[in-house]
Short mmCIF file of C-alpha atoms and ligand atoms in Angstrom, two decimals:
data_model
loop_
_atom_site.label_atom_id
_atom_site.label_comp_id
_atom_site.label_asym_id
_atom_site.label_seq_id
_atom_site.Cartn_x
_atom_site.Cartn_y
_atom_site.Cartn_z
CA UNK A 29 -18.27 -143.28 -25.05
CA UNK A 30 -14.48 -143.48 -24.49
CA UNK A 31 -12.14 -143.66 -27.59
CA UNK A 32 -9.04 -145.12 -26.94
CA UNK A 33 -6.74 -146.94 -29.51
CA UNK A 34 -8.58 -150.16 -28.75
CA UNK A 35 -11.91 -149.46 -28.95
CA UNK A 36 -11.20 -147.81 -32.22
CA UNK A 37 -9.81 -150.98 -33.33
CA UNK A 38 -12.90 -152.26 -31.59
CA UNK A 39 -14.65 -149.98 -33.55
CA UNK A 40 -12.59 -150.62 -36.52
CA UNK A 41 -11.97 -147.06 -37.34
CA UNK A 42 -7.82 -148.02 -36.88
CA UNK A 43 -7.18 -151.24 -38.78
CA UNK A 44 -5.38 -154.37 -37.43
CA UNK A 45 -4.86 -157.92 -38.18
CA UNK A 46 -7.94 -159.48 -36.45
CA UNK A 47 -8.01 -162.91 -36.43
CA UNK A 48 -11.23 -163.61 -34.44
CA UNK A 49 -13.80 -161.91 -33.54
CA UNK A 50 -17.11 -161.97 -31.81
CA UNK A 51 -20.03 -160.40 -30.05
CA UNK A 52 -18.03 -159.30 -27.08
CA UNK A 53 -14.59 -159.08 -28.32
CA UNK A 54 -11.88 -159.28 -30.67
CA UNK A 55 -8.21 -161.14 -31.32
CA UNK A 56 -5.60 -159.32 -33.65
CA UNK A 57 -1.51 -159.20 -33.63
CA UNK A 58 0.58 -157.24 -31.51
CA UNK A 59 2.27 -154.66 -33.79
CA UNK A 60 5.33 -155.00 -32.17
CA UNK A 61 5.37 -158.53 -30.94
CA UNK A 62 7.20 -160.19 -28.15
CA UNK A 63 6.81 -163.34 -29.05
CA UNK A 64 7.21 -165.12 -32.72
CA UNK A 65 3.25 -165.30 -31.45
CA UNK A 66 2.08 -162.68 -30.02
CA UNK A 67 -1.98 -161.50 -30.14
CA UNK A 68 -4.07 -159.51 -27.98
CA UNK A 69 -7.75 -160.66 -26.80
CA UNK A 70 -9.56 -157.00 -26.24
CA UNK A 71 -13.33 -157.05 -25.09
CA UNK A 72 -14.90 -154.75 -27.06
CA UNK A 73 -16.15 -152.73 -23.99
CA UNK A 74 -14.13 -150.43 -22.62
CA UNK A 75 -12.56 -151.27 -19.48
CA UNK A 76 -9.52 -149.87 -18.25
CA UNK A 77 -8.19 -152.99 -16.73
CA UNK A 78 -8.24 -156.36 -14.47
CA UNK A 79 -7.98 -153.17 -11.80
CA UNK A 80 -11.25 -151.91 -12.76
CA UNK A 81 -13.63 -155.49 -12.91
CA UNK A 82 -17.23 -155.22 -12.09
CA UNK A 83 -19.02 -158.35 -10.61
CA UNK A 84 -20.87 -158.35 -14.02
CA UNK A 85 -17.60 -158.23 -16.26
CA UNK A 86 -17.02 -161.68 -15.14
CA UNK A 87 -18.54 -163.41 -18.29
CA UNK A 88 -16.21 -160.87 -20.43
CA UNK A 89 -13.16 -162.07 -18.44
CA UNK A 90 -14.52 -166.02 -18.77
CA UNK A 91 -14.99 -165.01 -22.78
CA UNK A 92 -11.35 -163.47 -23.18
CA UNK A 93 -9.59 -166.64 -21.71
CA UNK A 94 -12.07 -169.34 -23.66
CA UNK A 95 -11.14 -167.37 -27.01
CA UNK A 96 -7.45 -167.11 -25.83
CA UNK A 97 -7.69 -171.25 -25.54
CA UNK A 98 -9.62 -171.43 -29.10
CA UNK A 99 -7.16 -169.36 -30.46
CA UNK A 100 -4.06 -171.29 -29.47
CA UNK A 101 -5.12 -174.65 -30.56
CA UNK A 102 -6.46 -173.39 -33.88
CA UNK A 103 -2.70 -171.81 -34.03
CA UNK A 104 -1.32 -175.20 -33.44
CA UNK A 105 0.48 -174.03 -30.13
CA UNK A 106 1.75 -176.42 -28.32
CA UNK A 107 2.24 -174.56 -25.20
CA UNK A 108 2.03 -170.75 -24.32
CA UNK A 109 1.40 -167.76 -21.95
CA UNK A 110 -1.07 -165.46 -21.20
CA UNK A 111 -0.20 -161.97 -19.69
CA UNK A 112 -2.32 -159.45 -18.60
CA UNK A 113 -0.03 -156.08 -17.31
CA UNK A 114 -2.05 -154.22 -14.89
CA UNK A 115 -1.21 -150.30 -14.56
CA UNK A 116 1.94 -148.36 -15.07
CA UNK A 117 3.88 -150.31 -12.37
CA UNK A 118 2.46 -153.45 -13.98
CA UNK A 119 3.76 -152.83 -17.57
CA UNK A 120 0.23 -151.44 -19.03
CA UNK A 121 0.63 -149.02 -21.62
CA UNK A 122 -3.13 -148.95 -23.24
CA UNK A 123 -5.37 -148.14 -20.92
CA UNK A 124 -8.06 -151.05 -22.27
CA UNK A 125 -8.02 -154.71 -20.97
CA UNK A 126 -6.16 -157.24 -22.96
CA UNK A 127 -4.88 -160.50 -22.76
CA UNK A 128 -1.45 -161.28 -24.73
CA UNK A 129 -1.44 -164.60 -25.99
CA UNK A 130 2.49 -165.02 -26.26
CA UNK A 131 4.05 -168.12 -27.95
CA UNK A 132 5.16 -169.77 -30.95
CA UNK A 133 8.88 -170.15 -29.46
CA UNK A 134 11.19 -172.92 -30.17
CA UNK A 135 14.19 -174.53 -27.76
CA UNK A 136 14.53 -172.39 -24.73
CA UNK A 137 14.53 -169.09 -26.65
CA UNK A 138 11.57 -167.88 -24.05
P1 AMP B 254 0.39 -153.37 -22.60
O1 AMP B 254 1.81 -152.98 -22.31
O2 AMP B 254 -0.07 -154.58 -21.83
O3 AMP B 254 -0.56 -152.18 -22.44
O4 AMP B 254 0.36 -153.84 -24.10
C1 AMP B 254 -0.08 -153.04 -25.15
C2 AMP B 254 0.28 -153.77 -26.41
O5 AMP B 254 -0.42 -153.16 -27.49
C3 AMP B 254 1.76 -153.73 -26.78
O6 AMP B 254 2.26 -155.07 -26.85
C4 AMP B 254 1.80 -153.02 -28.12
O7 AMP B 254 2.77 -153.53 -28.98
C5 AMP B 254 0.38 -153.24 -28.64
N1 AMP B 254 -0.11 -152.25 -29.59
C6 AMP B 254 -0.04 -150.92 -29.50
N2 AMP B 254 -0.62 -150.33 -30.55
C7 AMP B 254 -1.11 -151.33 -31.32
C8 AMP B 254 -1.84 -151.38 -32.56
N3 AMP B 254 -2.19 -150.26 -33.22
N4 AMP B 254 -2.14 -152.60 -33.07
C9 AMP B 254 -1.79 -153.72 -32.43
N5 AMP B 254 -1.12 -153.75 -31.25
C10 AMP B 254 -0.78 -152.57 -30.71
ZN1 ZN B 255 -11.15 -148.43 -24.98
#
């Protein structure tokens, strides 16, 4: 059983601001957002990253970007960005897959 910050989110023994949440995985905000939108779409399995996919994670991976598209229209976003940073070099801090769902800007301020 690994523990890191997300699966105790996961696990909800840290709290966040979940906004959806399912079966296989969970939205909630960014705590430090880089966007005026900014969530994170975590599977609720550990996996370390995009790095680390399994042929059978592909359903999880399908699941995270169909609840990344839910999520945006329900937010009324009118366009957006998804990011996934992959290892150190790639900008990954927390060593547990997730999708940012960045948006919400206005003008050209992105
Ligand atoms: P990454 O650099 O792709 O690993 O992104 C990790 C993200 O997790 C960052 O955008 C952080 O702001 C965010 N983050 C870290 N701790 C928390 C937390 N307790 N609740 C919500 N978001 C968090
Ligand atoms: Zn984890």
């Amino acid at each position: 059983m690994y523990s890191c910050l997300f699966c105790k989110i996961a696990n909800k023994q840290i709290s966040s601001e979940i906004v959806f949440e399912n079966d296989s995985l969970l939205a909630f905000k960014d705590i430090r957002p880089s966007a005026p939108v900014h969530y994170l779409i975590v599977p609720k399995e550990h996996i370390q990253s995009i790095a680390h996919l399994k042929d059978n994670h592909r359903g999880v991976l399908s699941d995270l970007v169909f609840s990344a598209k839910a999520l945006a229209l329900k937010l009324g976003l009118g366009g957006y960005k998804l990011v996934f940073n992959v290892g150190r070099e790639g900008g990954q801090i927390i060593d547990h897959l997730h999708l940012h769902l960045l948006g919400g800007w206005t003008n050209n301020e992105k």
